[in-house]
Amino acid sequence: MNTNVDIFEGFYKDKTVLVTGHTGFKGSWLCIWLLEMGAKVIGLGLDPYTERDNFVVCGLSSKMVDIRGDIRDAALVKSVLLKYQPDVVFHLAAQPLVRLSYDIPVETYEVNVMGTIHVLEAIRACEKTKIGVMITTDKCYENKEQIWGYRENEPMGGHDPYSSSKGAAEIAIASWRRSFFNPKDYEKHGKSIASARAGNVIGGGDWAKDRIIPDCIRAIEAGIPIEIRSPKAIRPWQHVLEPLSGYLLLAKRMWEEPTKYCEGWNFGPNADSIATVWEVASEVVKCYGKGELVDTSNPNDLHEAKLLMLDVSKARWELGWEPRLLVKGAVALTTDWYCDNVYDHYYKKCLNQLVLFISEI
Ligand SMILES: NC(=O)c1ccc[n+]([C@@H]2O[C@H](COP(=O)([O-])OP(=O)(O)OC[C@H]3O[C@@H](n4cnc5c(N)ncnc54)[C@H](O)[C@@H]3O)[C@@H](O)[C@H]2O)c1
């Protein structure tokens, strides 16, 4: 099998790239892709949550510079950038869970808003860093439960503490861009800062609580019914490699034309890849070959958005980015990661999935 996964024309080869949140679900996949393209990868994040996390089972700690630290510590974040001098920063570290944010709202804001500001300030202090891609979420928009996908120029908002913290992070990113990284003054600061909003991301190696795929897998493994809290909720599902391909392409374009692409970008699925929670869980059961769903919806449960879609026209037309997989393909690849134990090494499994993914267009 040809395992060349560089679809970015050698851009990342020998670049120093900092990934915050490298021990997490999306961060670990991003590090694998970057390593495979010859980048020198530095990670800053907390310890992985479980021994089964993608970061752990792929043995990533020994393949990259693995720094464990808290982005709420501004001095630490700055010291990491000054020591390693990254060309590009992908900022993914966050408290990313809606339901947990109701339990720890202050911490959610500290990490998601102040943590983001600390990363922006560190980028400001590090002359070598040219690009910052700051990851927020589809939930940063003021959710009107509308049937149309949100566009990048719509207002920020968010009902729960997680969503609103990401809306607030977006406002901070835009403010820092206007104040310190203004494209008008590019010759003076030499930096390009963008934000990226993805949909509901699924993929192997995620064991987070209250996310549909890990919830399904845990229940199937335990031989108990899969409890579905919001069966009718509609989400923009996408495989983890979809938004990552968008982030990687965006950073390359920003490097080439720094004053053109320093804005907010949506990286969601095509409209025909939108499905309910129940449909996605049913697809997991089908692919896994076992499992049973039970509807546990309760009208008094914590508020979670019921309808959320992203409009990806801008990324499609201006970056030339396209989603590759339909929801069934994304679920099949994801379930394969959890139930196929043919490979003894998960790094190889991820790489094989990456090869399959990039051959999809
Ligand atoms: N998974 C999704 O469906 C989804 C959708 C849209 C956006 N996002 C965003 O993508 C990013 C990554 O999400 P994920 O799903 O990989 O989450 P994750 O929970 O798997 O990973 C989060 C990462 O952030 C790190 N982190 C958390 N608190 C930190 C702190 N105080 N200091 C340093 N590091 C800290 C963790 O150690 C981990 O490496 C987040 O910004 C999230 O909001 C995720």
mmCIF file of C-alpha atoms and ligand atoms in Angstrom:
data_model
loop_
_atom_site.group_PDB
_atom_site.id
_atom_site.type_symbol
_atom_site.label_atom_id
_atom_site.label_comp_id
_atom_site.label_asym_id
_atom_site.label_seq_id
_atom_site.Cartn_x
_atom_site.Cartn_y
_atom_site.Cartn_z
ATOM 1 C CA MET A 1 0.000 0.000 0.000
ATOM 2 C CA ASN A 2 1.243 3.484 -0.866
ATOM 3 C CA THR A 3 1.305 5.290 2.456
ATOM 4 C CA ASN A 4 2.117 8.759 1.172
ATOM 5 C CA VAL A 5 -0.545 10.916 2.787
ATOM 6 C CA ASP A 6 0.914 14.274 1.809
ATOM 7 C CA ILE A 7 -1.838 15.998 -0.161
ATOM 8 C CA PHE A 8 -0.330 19.410 0.690
ATOM 9 C CA GLU A 9 2.575 19.413 -1.790
ATOM 10 C CA GLY A 10 5.320 18.991 0.788
ATOM 11 C CA PHE A 11 4.258 22.116 2.685
ATOM 12 C CA TYR A 12 4.608 20.496 6.119
ATOM 13 C CA LYS A 13 7.915 18.745 5.467
ATOM 14 C CA ASP A 14 10.502 20.005 7.973
ATOM 15 C CA LYS A 15 8.136 22.658 9.350
ATOM 16 C CA THR A 16 7.923 22.936 13.120
ATOM 17 C CA VAL A 17 4.275 22.632 14.096
ATOM 18 C CA LEU A 18 2.797 23.060 17.567
ATOM 19 C CA VAL A 19 -0.461 21.227 18.275
ATOM 20 C CA THR A 20 -2.192 22.150 21.530
ATOM 21 C CA GLY A 21 -4.476 19.355 22.718
ATOM 22 C CA HIS A 22 -2.236 16.723 21.072
ATOM 23 C CA THR A 23 -3.191 14.082 23.635
ATOM 24 C CA GLY A 24 -6.882 14.405 22.706
ATOM 25 C CA PHE A 25 -8.979 12.764 20.029
ATOM 26 C CA LYS A 26 -8.592 15.243 17.156
ATOM 27 C CA GLY A 27 -5.122 16.390 18.202
ATOM 28 C CA SER A 28 -3.718 12.852 18.111
ATOM 29 C CA TRP A 29 -4.984 12.268 14.557
ATOM 30 C CA LEU A 30 -3.581 15.651 13.486
ATOM 31 C CA CYS A 31 -0.167 14.738 14.921
ATOM 32 C CA ILE A 32 -0.159 11.435 13.009
ATOM 33 C CA TRP A 33 -0.926 13.197 9.732
ATOM 34 C CA LEU A 34 1.741 15.853 10.370
ATOM 35 C CA LEU A 35 4.363 13.257 11.355
ATOM 36 C CA GLU A 36 3.638 11.299 8.198
ATOM 37 C CA MET A 37 4.261 14.442 6.138
ATOM 38 C CA GLY A 38 7.678 15.001 7.742
ATOM 39 C CA ALA A 39 6.807 17.818 10.143
ATOM 40 C CA LYS A 40 8.586 18.263 13.460
ATOM 41 C CA VAL A 41 5.611 18.034 15.819
ATOM 42 C CA ILE A 42 5.446 19.589 19.288
ATOM 43 C CA GLY A 43 2.410 18.885 21.473
ATOM 44 C CA LEU A 44 1.104 20.752 24.504
ATOM 45 C CA GLY A 45 -1.765 19.256 26.466
ATOM 46 C CA LEU A 46 -2.853 17.447 29.604
ATOM 47 C CA ASP A 47 -2.427 13.730 30.258
ATOM 48 C CA PRO A 48 -4.621 11.483 28.087
ATOM 49 C CA TYR A 49 -7.943 10.619 29.717
ATOM 50 C CA THR A 50 -7.642 6.810 29.386
ATOM 51 C CA GLU A 51 -5.152 4.126 28.419
ATOM 52 C CA ARG A 52 -7.257 3.429 25.312
ATOM 53 C CA ASP A 53 -7.042 6.970 23.909
ATOM 54 C CA ASN A 54 -5.703 7.234 20.367
ATOM 55 C CA PHE A 55 -2.642 9.151 21.604
ATOM 56 C CA VAL A 56 -1.675 6.290 23.940
ATOM 57 C CA VAL A 57 -2.419 3.267 21.762
ATOM 58 C CA CYS A 58 -0.598 4.863 18.808
ATOM 59 C CA GLY A 59 2.515 5.359 20.929
ATOM 60 C CA LEU A 60 2.668 9.037 19.931
ATOM 61 C CA SER A 61 4.601 10.141 22.994
ATOM 62 C CA SER A 62 7.778 8.585 21.589
ATOM 63 C CA LYS A 63 7.299 10.004 18.068
ATOM 64 C CA MET A 64 7.045 13.720 18.868
ATOM 65 C CA VAL A 65 7.892 16.323 21.490
ATOM 66 C CA ASP A 66 5.240 15.591 24.105
ATOM 67 C CA ILE A 67 4.779 18.430 26.612
ATOM 68 C CA ARG A 68 2.255 18.029 29.406
ATOM 69 C CA GLY A 69 1.044 21.374 30.690
ATOM 70 C CA ASP A 70 -1.987 23.561 31.276
ATOM 71 C CA ILE A 71 -2.877 26.338 28.836
ATOM 72 C CA ARG A 72 -4.346 28.300 31.738
ATOM 73 C CA ASP A 73 -0.697 28.944 32.667
ATOM 74 C CA ALA A 74 0.171 31.868 30.377
ATOM 75 C CA ALA A 75 3.886 31.805 31.208
ATOM 76 C CA LEU A 76 4.128 28.106 30.386
ATOM 77 C CA VAL A 77 2.414 28.519 27.010
ATOM 78 C CA LYS A 78 4.717 31.401 26.117
ATOM 79 C CA SER A 79 7.814 29.463 27.221
ATOM 80 C CA VAL A 80 6.843 26.519 24.977
ATOM 81 C CA LEU A 81 6.547 28.727 21.897
ATOM 82 C CA LEU A 82 9.767 30.596 22.675
ATOM 83 C CA LYS A 83 11.658 27.339 23.221
ATOM 84 C CA TYR A 84 10.414 25.418 20.167
ATOM 85 C CA GLN A 85 9.789 28.322 17.748
ATOM 86 C CA PRO A 86 6.941 26.759 15.749
ATOM 87 C CA ASP A 87 6.220 27.991 12.225
ATOM 88 C CA VAL A 88 2.554 26.992 12.560
ATOM 89 C CA VAL A 89 0.294 26.593 15.618
ATOM 90 C CA PHE A 90 -2.906 24.535 15.610
ATOM 91 C CA HIS A 91 -4.764 25.339 18.815
ATOM 92 C CA LEU A 92 -7.126 22.489 19.752
ATOM 93 C CA ALA A 93 -6.757 22.270 23.545
ATOM 94 C CA ALA A 94 -10.121 22.829 25.198
ATOM 95 C CA GLN A 95 -12.757 21.565 27.589
ATOM 96 C CA PRO A 96 -14.913 20.333 24.662
ATOM 97 C CA LEU A 97 -17.968 18.736 26.275
ATOM 98 C CA VAL A 98 -21.385 20.418 26.450
ATOM 99 C CA ARG A 99 -22.775 18.396 29.370
ATOM 100 C CA LEU A 100 -19.582 18.641 31.440
ATOM 101 C CA SER A 101 -19.651 22.408 30.922
ATOM 102 C CA TYR A 102 -22.829 22.576 33.029
ATOM 103 C CA ASP A 103 -20.855 20.989 35.915
ATOM 104 C CA ILE A 104 -17.648 23.017 35.496
ATOM 105 C CA PRO A 105 -18.680 26.258 33.758
ATOM 106 C CA VAL A 106 -15.920 28.410 35.243
ATOM 107 C CA GLU A 107 -13.166 25.946 34.305
ATOM 108 C CA THR A 108 -14.703 25.618 30.830
ATOM 109 C CA TYR A 109 -14.415 29.385 30.357
ATOM 110 C CA GLU A 110 -10.907 29.511 31.873
ATOM 111 C CA VAL A 111 -9.609 26.871 29.464
ATOM 112 C CA ASN A 112 -11.570 27.805 26.353
ATOM 113 C CA VAL A 113 -11.405 31.586 26.555
ATOM 114 C CA MET A 114 -8.342 32.493 28.630
ATOM 115 C CA GLY A 115 -6.430 29.448 27.357
ATOM 116 C CA THR A 116 -7.048 30.636 23.789
ATOM 117 C CA ILE A 117 -5.929 34.153 24.711
ATOM 118 C CA HIS A 118 -2.736 32.744 26.241
ATOM 119 C CA VAL A 119 -2.010 30.932 22.974
ATOM 120 C CA LEU A 120 -2.661 34.148 21.004
ATOM 121 C CA GLU A 121 -0.356 36.091 23.318
ATOM 122 C CA ALA A 122 2.371 33.452 22.978
ATOM 123 C CA ILE A 123 2.064 33.638 19.180
ATOM 124 C CA ARG A 124 2.424 37.406 19.496
ATOM 125 C CA ALA A 125 5.626 36.946 21.496
ATOM 126 C CA CYS A 126 7.216 34.410 19.155
ATOM 127 C CA GLU A 127 8.608 36.113 16.059
ATOM 128 C CA LYS A 128 9.064 32.868 14.134
ATOM 129 C CA THR A 129 5.395 31.830 14.333
ATOM 130 C CA LYS A 130 3.615 32.900 11.161
ATOM 131 C CA ILE A 131 0.320 31.001 11.333
ATOM 132 C CA GLY A 132 -2.250 30.339 14.063
ATOM 133 C CA VAL A 133 -5.277 28.170 13.303
ATOM 134 C CA MET A 134 -7.552 28.405 16.321
ATOM 135 C CA ILE A 135 -10.118 25.609 16.587
ATOM 136 C CA THR A 136 -13.535 26.488 17.925
ATOM 137 C CA THR A 137 -16.771 24.680 16.955
ATOM 138 C CA ASP A 138 -20.048 24.753 15.025
ATOM 139 C CA LYS A 139 -21.674 25.477 18.401
ATOM 140 C CA CYS A 140 -20.077 28.956 18.559
ATOM 141 C CA TYR A 141 -22.966 30.410 16.531
ATOM 142 C CA GLU A 142 -26.096 31.843 18.115
ATOM 143 C CA ASN A 143 -28.286 28.776 17.631
ATOM 144 C CA LYS A 144 -31.670 29.663 16.214
ATOM 145 C CA GLU A 145 -32.557 26.018 15.463
ATOM 146 C CA GLN A 146 -32.798 27.182 11.847
ATOM 147 C CA ILE A 147 -33.058 24.774 8.928
ATOM 148 C CA TRP A 148 -30.206 26.482 7.057
ATOM 149 C CA GLY A 149 -26.550 25.958 7.793
ATOM 150 C CA TYR A 150 -24.753 28.743 9.670
ATOM 151 C CA ARG A 151 -22.444 30.954 7.643
ATOM 152 C CA GLU A 152 -19.198 32.418 8.876
ATOM 153 C CA ASN A 153 -20.626 35.953 9.113
ATOM 154 C CA GLU A 154 -23.488 35.016 11.455
ATOM 155 C CA PRO A 155 -23.494 36.153 15.102
ATOM 156 C CA MET A 156 -21.655 34.264 17.803
ATOM 157 C CA GLY A 157 -23.657 32.983 20.770
ATOM 158 C CA GLY A 158 -24.261 29.682 22.520
ATOM 159 C CA HIS A 159 -26.782 28.505 25.109
ATOM 160 C CA ASP A 160 -24.664 26.284 27.354
ATOM 161 C CA PRO A 161 -21.301 27.242 28.908
ATOM 162 C CA TYR A 162 -19.280 25.180 26.377
ATOM 163 C CA SER A 163 -20.916 26.675 23.277
ATOM 164 C CA SER A 164 -20.836 30.222 24.624
ATOM 165 C CA SER A 165 -17.202 29.855 25.748
ATOM 166 C CA LYS A 166 -16.321 28.974 22.156
ATOM 167 C CA GLY A 167 -18.411 31.932 20.900
ATOM 168 C CA ALA A 168 -16.462 34.095 23.360
ATOM 169 C CA ALA A 169 -13.162 32.580 22.150
ATOM 170 C CA GLU A 170 -14.162 33.518 18.592
ATOM 171 C CA ILE A 171 -14.800 37.105 19.687
ATOM 172 C CA ALA A 172 -11.400 37.193 21.416
ATOM 173 C CA ILE A 173 -9.660 35.763 18.325
ATOM 174 C CA ALA A 174 -11.308 38.408 16.114
ATOM 175 C CA SER A 175 -10.326 41.132 18.586
ATOM 176 C CA TRP A 176 -6.683 39.981 18.743
ATOM 177 C CA ARG A 177 -6.634 39.864 14.962
ATOM 178 C CA ARG A 178 -7.964 43.412 14.651
ATOM 179 C CA SER A 179 -5.708 44.713 17.420
ATOM 180 C CA PHE A 180 -2.427 42.824 17.056
ATOM 181 C CA PHE A 181 -2.484 40.726 13.861
ATOM 182 C CA ASN A 182 -4.321 43.112 11.584
ATOM 183 C CA PRO A 183 -3.804 42.140 7.931
ATOM 184 C CA LYS A 184 -3.311 45.862 7.152
ATOM 185 C CA ASP A 185 -0.162 45.823 9.298
ATOM 186 C CA TYR A 186 1.103 42.433 8.135
ATOM 187 C CA GLU A 187 4.528 43.821 7.191
ATOM 188 C CA LYS A 188 5.014 44.813 10.862
ATOM 189 C CA HIS A 189 3.788 41.673 12.706
ATOM 190 C CA GLY A 190 4.176 38.957 10.007
ATOM 191 C CA LYS A 191 1.359 36.765 11.357
ATOM 192 C CA SER A 192 -1.891 35.347 10.042
ATOM 193 C CA ILE A 193 -4.568 34.119 12.486
ATOM 194 C CA ALA A 194 -7.750 32.261 11.527
ATOM 195 C CA SER A 195 -10.446 30.316 13.355
ATOM 196 C CA ALA A 196 -11.983 27.025 12.252
ATOM 197 C CA ARG A 197 -15.443 25.687 13.099
ATOM 198 C CA ALA A 198 -16.102 22.001 12.519
ATOM 199 C CA GLY A 199 -19.185 19.858 12.981
ATOM 200 C CA ASN A 200 -19.783 16.814 15.184
ATOM 201 C CA VAL A 201 -16.617 14.858 14.748
ATOM 202 C CA ILE A 202 -16.439 11.075 14.932
ATOM 203 C CA GLY A 203 -13.503 8.715 14.529
ATOM 204 C CA GLY A 204 -11.437 6.051 16.235
ATOM 205 C CA GLY A 205 -9.815 6.509 19.609
ATOM 206 C CA ASP A 206 -12.302 8.917 21.158
ATOM 207 C CA TRP A 207 -13.475 7.706 24.585
ATOM 208 C CA ALA A 208 -15.043 10.968 25.802
ATOM 209 C CA LYS A 209 -18.105 10.809 28.012
ATOM 210 C CA ASP A 210 -21.502 11.742 26.548
ATOM 211 C CA ARG A 211 -20.406 11.499 22.922
ATOM 212 C CA ILE A 212 -22.485 9.194 20.808
ATOM 213 C CA ILE A 213 -19.792 6.905 19.328
ATOM 214 C CA PRO A 214 -17.883 6.213 22.579
ATOM 215 C CA ASP A 215 -21.238 5.783 24.353
ATOM 216 C CA CYS A 216 -22.286 3.186 21.743
ATOM 217 C CA ILE A 217 -18.993 1.288 21.904
ATOM 218 C CA ARG A 218 -18.905 1.224 25.715
ATOM 219 C CA ALA A 219 -22.474 -0.118 25.846
ATOM 220 C CA ILE A 220 -21.824 -2.736 23.149
ATOM 221 C CA GLU A 221 -18.663 -3.895 24.942
ATOM 222 C CA ALA A 222 -20.523 -4.089 28.259
ATOM 223 C CA GLY A 223 -23.426 -5.963 26.628
ATOM 224 C CA ILE A 224 -25.986 -3.366 27.736
ATOM 225 C CA PRO A 225 -28.492 -1.338 25.664
ATOM 226 C CA ILE A 226 -27.210 1.912 24.146
ATOM 227 C CA GLU A 227 -29.107 4.778 25.761
ATOM 228 C CA ILE A 228 -29.997 7.522 23.308
ATOM 229 C CA ARG A 229 -30.827 10.801 25.068
ATOM 230 C CA SER A 230 -31.629 12.962 22.021
ATOM 231 C CA PRO A 231 -32.669 10.527 19.289
ATOM 232 C CA LYS A 232 -34.072 13.202 16.988
ATOM 233 C CA ALA A 233 -31.258 15.740 17.352
ATOM 234 C CA ILE A 234 -29.684 16.530 13.988
ATOM 235 C CA ARG A 235 -25.938 17.123 13.788
ATOM 236 C CA PRO A 236 -23.370 17.780 11.062
ATOM 237 C CA TRP A 237 -21.509 14.468 11.493
ATOM 238 C CA GLN A 238 -18.086 14.114 9.947
ATOM 239 C CA HIS A 239 -15.075 11.855 10.221
ATOM 240 C CA VAL A 240 -12.206 13.408 12.166
ATOM 241 C CA LEU A 241 -10.005 13.489 9.055
ATOM 242 C CA GLU A 242 -12.470 15.850 7.307
ATOM 243 C CA PRO A 243 -11.968 18.926 9.500
ATOM 244 C CA LEU A 244 -8.275 18.099 9.883
ATOM 245 C CA SER A 245 -7.887 18.199 6.089
ATOM 246 C CA GLY A 246 -9.535 21.636 6.238
ATOM 247 C CA TYR A 247 -7.256 22.930 9.016
ATOM 248 C CA LEU A 248 -4.143 21.684 7.200
ATOM 249 C CA LEU A 249 -5.220 23.215 3.890
ATOM 250 C CA LEU A 250 -6.168 26.490 5.549
ATOM 251 C CA ALA A 251 -2.744 26.861 7.230
ATOM 252 C CA LYS A 252 -1.003 26.230 3.901
ATOM 253 C CA ARG A 253 -3.137 28.829 2.124
ATOM 254 C CA MET A 254 -2.521 31.320 4.967
ATOM 255 C CA TRP A 255 1.226 30.795 4.625
ATOM 256 C CA GLU A 256 1.024 31.467 0.886
ATOM 257 C CA GLU A 257 -1.308 34.485 1.167
ATOM 258 C CA PRO A 258 -1.288 35.578 4.797
ATOM 259 C CA THR A 259 -3.597 38.563 4.495
ATOM 260 C CA LYS A 260 -6.270 36.789 2.457
ATOM 261 C CA TYR A 261 -7.340 33.844 4.579
ATOM 262 C CA CYS A 262 -7.071 35.174 8.165
ATOM 263 C CA GLU A 263 -10.783 34.827 8.979
ATOM 264 C CA GLY A 264 -13.320 32.345 10.342
ATOM 265 C CA TRP A 265 -13.942 29.128 8.355
ATOM 266 C CA ASN A 266 -16.557 26.384 8.528
ATOM 267 C CA PHE A 267 -15.488 22.800 7.824
ATOM 268 C CA GLY A 268 -18.666 20.731 7.969
ATOM 269 C CA PRO A 269 -20.155 17.869 5.975
ATOM 270 C CA ASN A 270 -22.240 18.084 2.826
ATOM 271 C CA ALA A 271 -25.946 18.665 3.405
ATOM 272 C CA ASP A 272 -26.700 15.038 2.460
ATOM 273 C CA SER A 273 -24.459 13.818 5.291
ATOM 274 C CA ILE A 274 -26.659 15.244 7.998
ATOM 275 C CA ALA A 275 -28.423 12.688 10.173
ATOM 276 C CA THR A 276 -30.114 12.232 13.538
ATOM 277 C CA VAL A 277 -28.365 10.771 16.579
ATOM 278 C CA TRP A 278 -30.605 7.704 16.314
ATOM 279 C CA GLU A 279 -29.621 7.113 12.663
ATOM 280 C CA VAL A 280 -25.920 7.364 13.461
ATOM 281 C CA ALA A 281 -26.194 5.013 16.446
ATOM 282 C CA SER A 282 -28.167 2.533 14.315
ATOM 283 C CA GLU A 283 -25.396 2.628 11.735
ATOM 284 C CA VAL A 284 -22.813 1.883 14.459
ATOM 285 C CA VAL A 285 -24.835 -1.174 15.530
ATOM 286 C CA LYS A 286 -25.040 -2.308 11.908
ATOM 287 C CA CYS A 287 -21.291 -1.907 11.296
ATOM 288 C CA TYR A 288 -20.290 -3.467 14.639
ATOM 289 C CA GLY A 289 -22.674 -6.382 14.132
ATOM 290 C CA LYS A 290 -24.241 -6.109 17.578
ATOM 291 C CA GLY A 291 -25.886 -3.701 20.004
ATOM 292 C CA GLU A 292 -29.369 -2.483 20.776
ATOM 293 C CA LEU A 293 -30.696 1.086 21.052
ATOM 294 C CA VAL A 294 -33.075 2.405 23.687
ATOM 295 C CA ASP A 295 -34.723 5.844 23.599
ATOM 296 C CA THR A 296 -34.130 7.547 26.983
ATOM 297 C CA SER A 297 -35.142 11.072 25.961
ATOM 298 C CA ASN A 298 -36.457 13.180 28.811
ATOM 299 C CA PRO A 299 -38.039 16.602 28.225
ATOM 300 C CA ASN A 300 -36.491 17.890 31.494
ATOM 301 C CA ASP A 301 -32.924 16.979 30.483
ATOM 302 C CA LEU A 302 -30.174 19.619 30.147
ATOM 303 C CA HIS A 303 -30.551 21.841 27.107
ATOM 304 C CA GLU A 304 -28.659 20.698 24.016
ATOM 305 C CA ALA A 305 -29.179 22.099 20.529
ATOM 306 C CA LYS A 306 -31.586 19.999 18.461
ATOM 307 C CA LEU A 307 -30.751 21.255 15.005
ATOM 308 C CA LEU A 308 -27.328 22.439 13.962
ATOM 309 C CA MET A 309 -25.845 22.635 10.489
ATOM 310 C CA LEU A 310 -22.934 24.435 8.878
ATOM 311 C CA ASP A 311 -22.748 26.070 5.462
ATOM 312 C CA VAL A 312 -19.385 25.144 3.908
ATOM 313 C CA SER A 313 -19.708 27.163 0.675
ATOM 314 C CA LYS A 314 -16.909 29.527 1.682
ATOM 315 C CA ALA A 315 -14.318 26.769 2.298
ATOM 316 C CA ARG A 316 -15.408 25.061 -0.892
ATOM 317 C CA TRP A 317 -15.147 28.118 -3.129
ATOM 318 C CA GLU A 318 -12.269 30.023 -1.569
ATOM 319 C CA LEU A 319 -10.009 27.224 -0.329
ATOM 320 C CA GLY A 320 -11.004 24.471 -2.751
ATOM 321 C CA TRP A 321 -11.812 22.213 0.227
ATOM 322 C CA GLU A 322 -14.372 19.421 -0.102
ATOM 323 C CA PRO A 323 -15.776 16.922 2.389
ATOM 324 C CA ARG A 324 -14.884 13.398 1.206
ATOM 325 C CA LEU A 325 -17.088 10.945 3.098
ATOM 326 C CA LEU A 326 -20.817 10.571 3.514
ATOM 327 C CA VAL A 327 -22.106 9.841 7.001
ATOM 328 C CA LYS A 328 -22.279 6.077 6.377
ATOM 329 C CA GLY A 329 -18.645 5.997 5.255
ATOM 330 C CA ALA A 330 -17.596 8.052 8.274
ATOM 331 C CA VAL A 331 -19.407 5.702 10.677
ATOM 332 C CA ALA A 332 -17.980 2.621 8.918
ATOM 333 C CA LEU A 333 -14.395 3.898 9.229
ATOM 334 C CA THR A 334 -14.985 4.866 12.847
ATOM 335 C CA THR A 335 -16.570 1.574 13.877
ATOM 336 C CA ASP A 336 -13.794 -0.331 12.119
ATOM 337 C CA TRP A 337 -11.261 1.384 14.398
ATOM 338 C CA TYR A 338 -13.114 0.153 17.499
ATOM 339 C CA CYS A 339 -14.057 -3.361 16.495
ATOM 340 C CA ASP A 340 -11.327 -4.553 14.123
ATOM 341 C CA ASN A 341 -8.401 -5.960 16.067
ATOM 342 C CA VAL A 342 -6.457 -7.233 13.090
ATOM 343 C CA TYR A 343 -3.691 -4.695 13.580
ATOM 344 C CA ASP A 344 -1.572 -5.000 16.668
ATOM 345 C CA HIS A 345 -0.441 -1.426 16.306
ATOM 346 C CA TYR A 346 -3.013 1.359 16.183
ATOM 347 C CA TYR A 347 -0.632 3.821 14.556
ATOM 348 C CA LYS A 348 -0.650 1.596 11.494
ATOM 349 C CA LYS A 349 -4.420 1.304 11.670
ATOM 350 C CA CYS A 350 -4.772 5.104 11.716
ATOM 351 C CA LEU A 351 -2.330 5.436 8.840
ATOM 352 C CA ASN A 352 -4.267 2.895 6.782
ATOM 353 C CA GLN A 353 -7.488 4.802 7.468
ATOM 354 C CA LEU A 354 -5.758 8.020 6.437
ATOM 355 C CA VAL A 355 -4.693 6.411 3.153
ATOM 356 C CA LEU A 356 -8.266 5.216 2.550
ATOM 357 C CA PHE A 357 -9.615 8.653 3.374
ATOM 358 C CA ILE A 358 -7.390 10.561 0.961
ATOM 359 C CA SER A 359 -8.197 8.117 -1.832
ATOM 360 C CA GLU A 360 -11.904 9.005 -1.474
ATOM 361 C CA ILE A 361 -11.960 11.783 -4.096
HETATM 362 N N1 LIG B 1 -14.975 16.310 18.870
HETATM 363 C C1 LIG B 1 -15.873 17.122 18.305
HETATM 364 O O1 LIG B 1 -16.967 16.696 17.887
HETATM 365 C C2 LIG B 1 -15.550 18.571 18.102
HETATM 366 C C3 LIG B 1 -16.397 19.328 17.278
HETATM 367 C C4 LIG B 1 -16.117 20.680 17.056
HETATM 368 C C5 LIG B 1 -15.008 21.240 17.669
HETATM 369 N N2 LIG B 1 -14.204 20.493 18.487
HETATM 370 C C6 LIG B 1 -13.035 21.178 19.080
HETATM 371 O O2 LIG B 1 -11.853 20.494 18.668
HETATM 372 C C7 LIG B 1 -10.883 20.549 19.698
HETATM 373 C C8 LIG B 1 -10.413 19.157 20.058
HETATM 374 O O3 LIG B 1 -11.524 18.410 20.525
HETATM 375 P P1 LIG B 1 -11.422 16.856 20.883
HETATM 376 O O4 LIG B 1 -12.704 16.258 20.509
HETATM 377 O O5 LIG B 1 -10.172 16.308 20.334
HETATM 378 O O6 LIG B 1 -11.347 16.925 22.464
HETATM 379 P P2 LIG B 1 -10.523 16.027 23.492
HETATM 380 O O7 LIG B 1 -11.189 16.211 24.811
HETATM 381 O O8 LIG B 1 -10.337 14.654 22.996
HETATM 382 O O9 LIG B 1 -9.109 16.732 23.532
HETATM 383 C C9 LIG B 1 -8.913 17.945 24.214
HETATM 384 C C10 LIG B 1 -7.429 18.195 24.327
HETATM 385 O O10 LIG B 1 -7.268 19.426 25.040
HETATM 386 C C11 LIG B 1 -6.389 19.199 26.125
HETATM 387 N N3 LIG B 1 -6.728 20.094 27.235
HETATM 388 C C12 LIG B 1 -7.901 20.176 27.881
HETATM 389 N N4 LIG B 1 -7.786 21.087 28.867
HETATM 390 C C13 LIG B 1 -6.520 21.582 28.800
HETATM 391 C C14 LIG B 1 -5.795 22.522 29.538
HETATM 392 N N5 LIG B 1 -6.343 23.184 30.559
HETATM 393 N N6 LIG B 1 -4.504 22.757 29.212
HETATM 394 C C15 LIG B 1 -3.917 22.082 28.191
HETATM 395 N N7 LIG B 1 -4.551 21.181 27.455
HETATM 396 C C16 LIG B 1 -5.844 20.933 27.760
HETATM 397 C C17 LIG B 1 -6.575 17.731 26.504
HETATM 398 O O11 LIG B 1 -5.449 17.275 27.244
HETATM 399 C C18 LIG B 1 -6.681 17.117 25.126
HETATM 400 O O12 LIG B 1 -5.385 16.956 24.603
HETATM 401 C C19 LIG B 1 -11.523 21.297 20.851
HETATM 402 O O13 LIG B 1 -11.151 22.654 20.758
HETATM 403 C C20 LIG B 1 -13.002 21.139 20.597
HETATM 404 O O14 LIG B 1 -13.755 22.166 21.182
HETATM 405 C C21 LIG B 1 -14.451 19.174 18.708
#
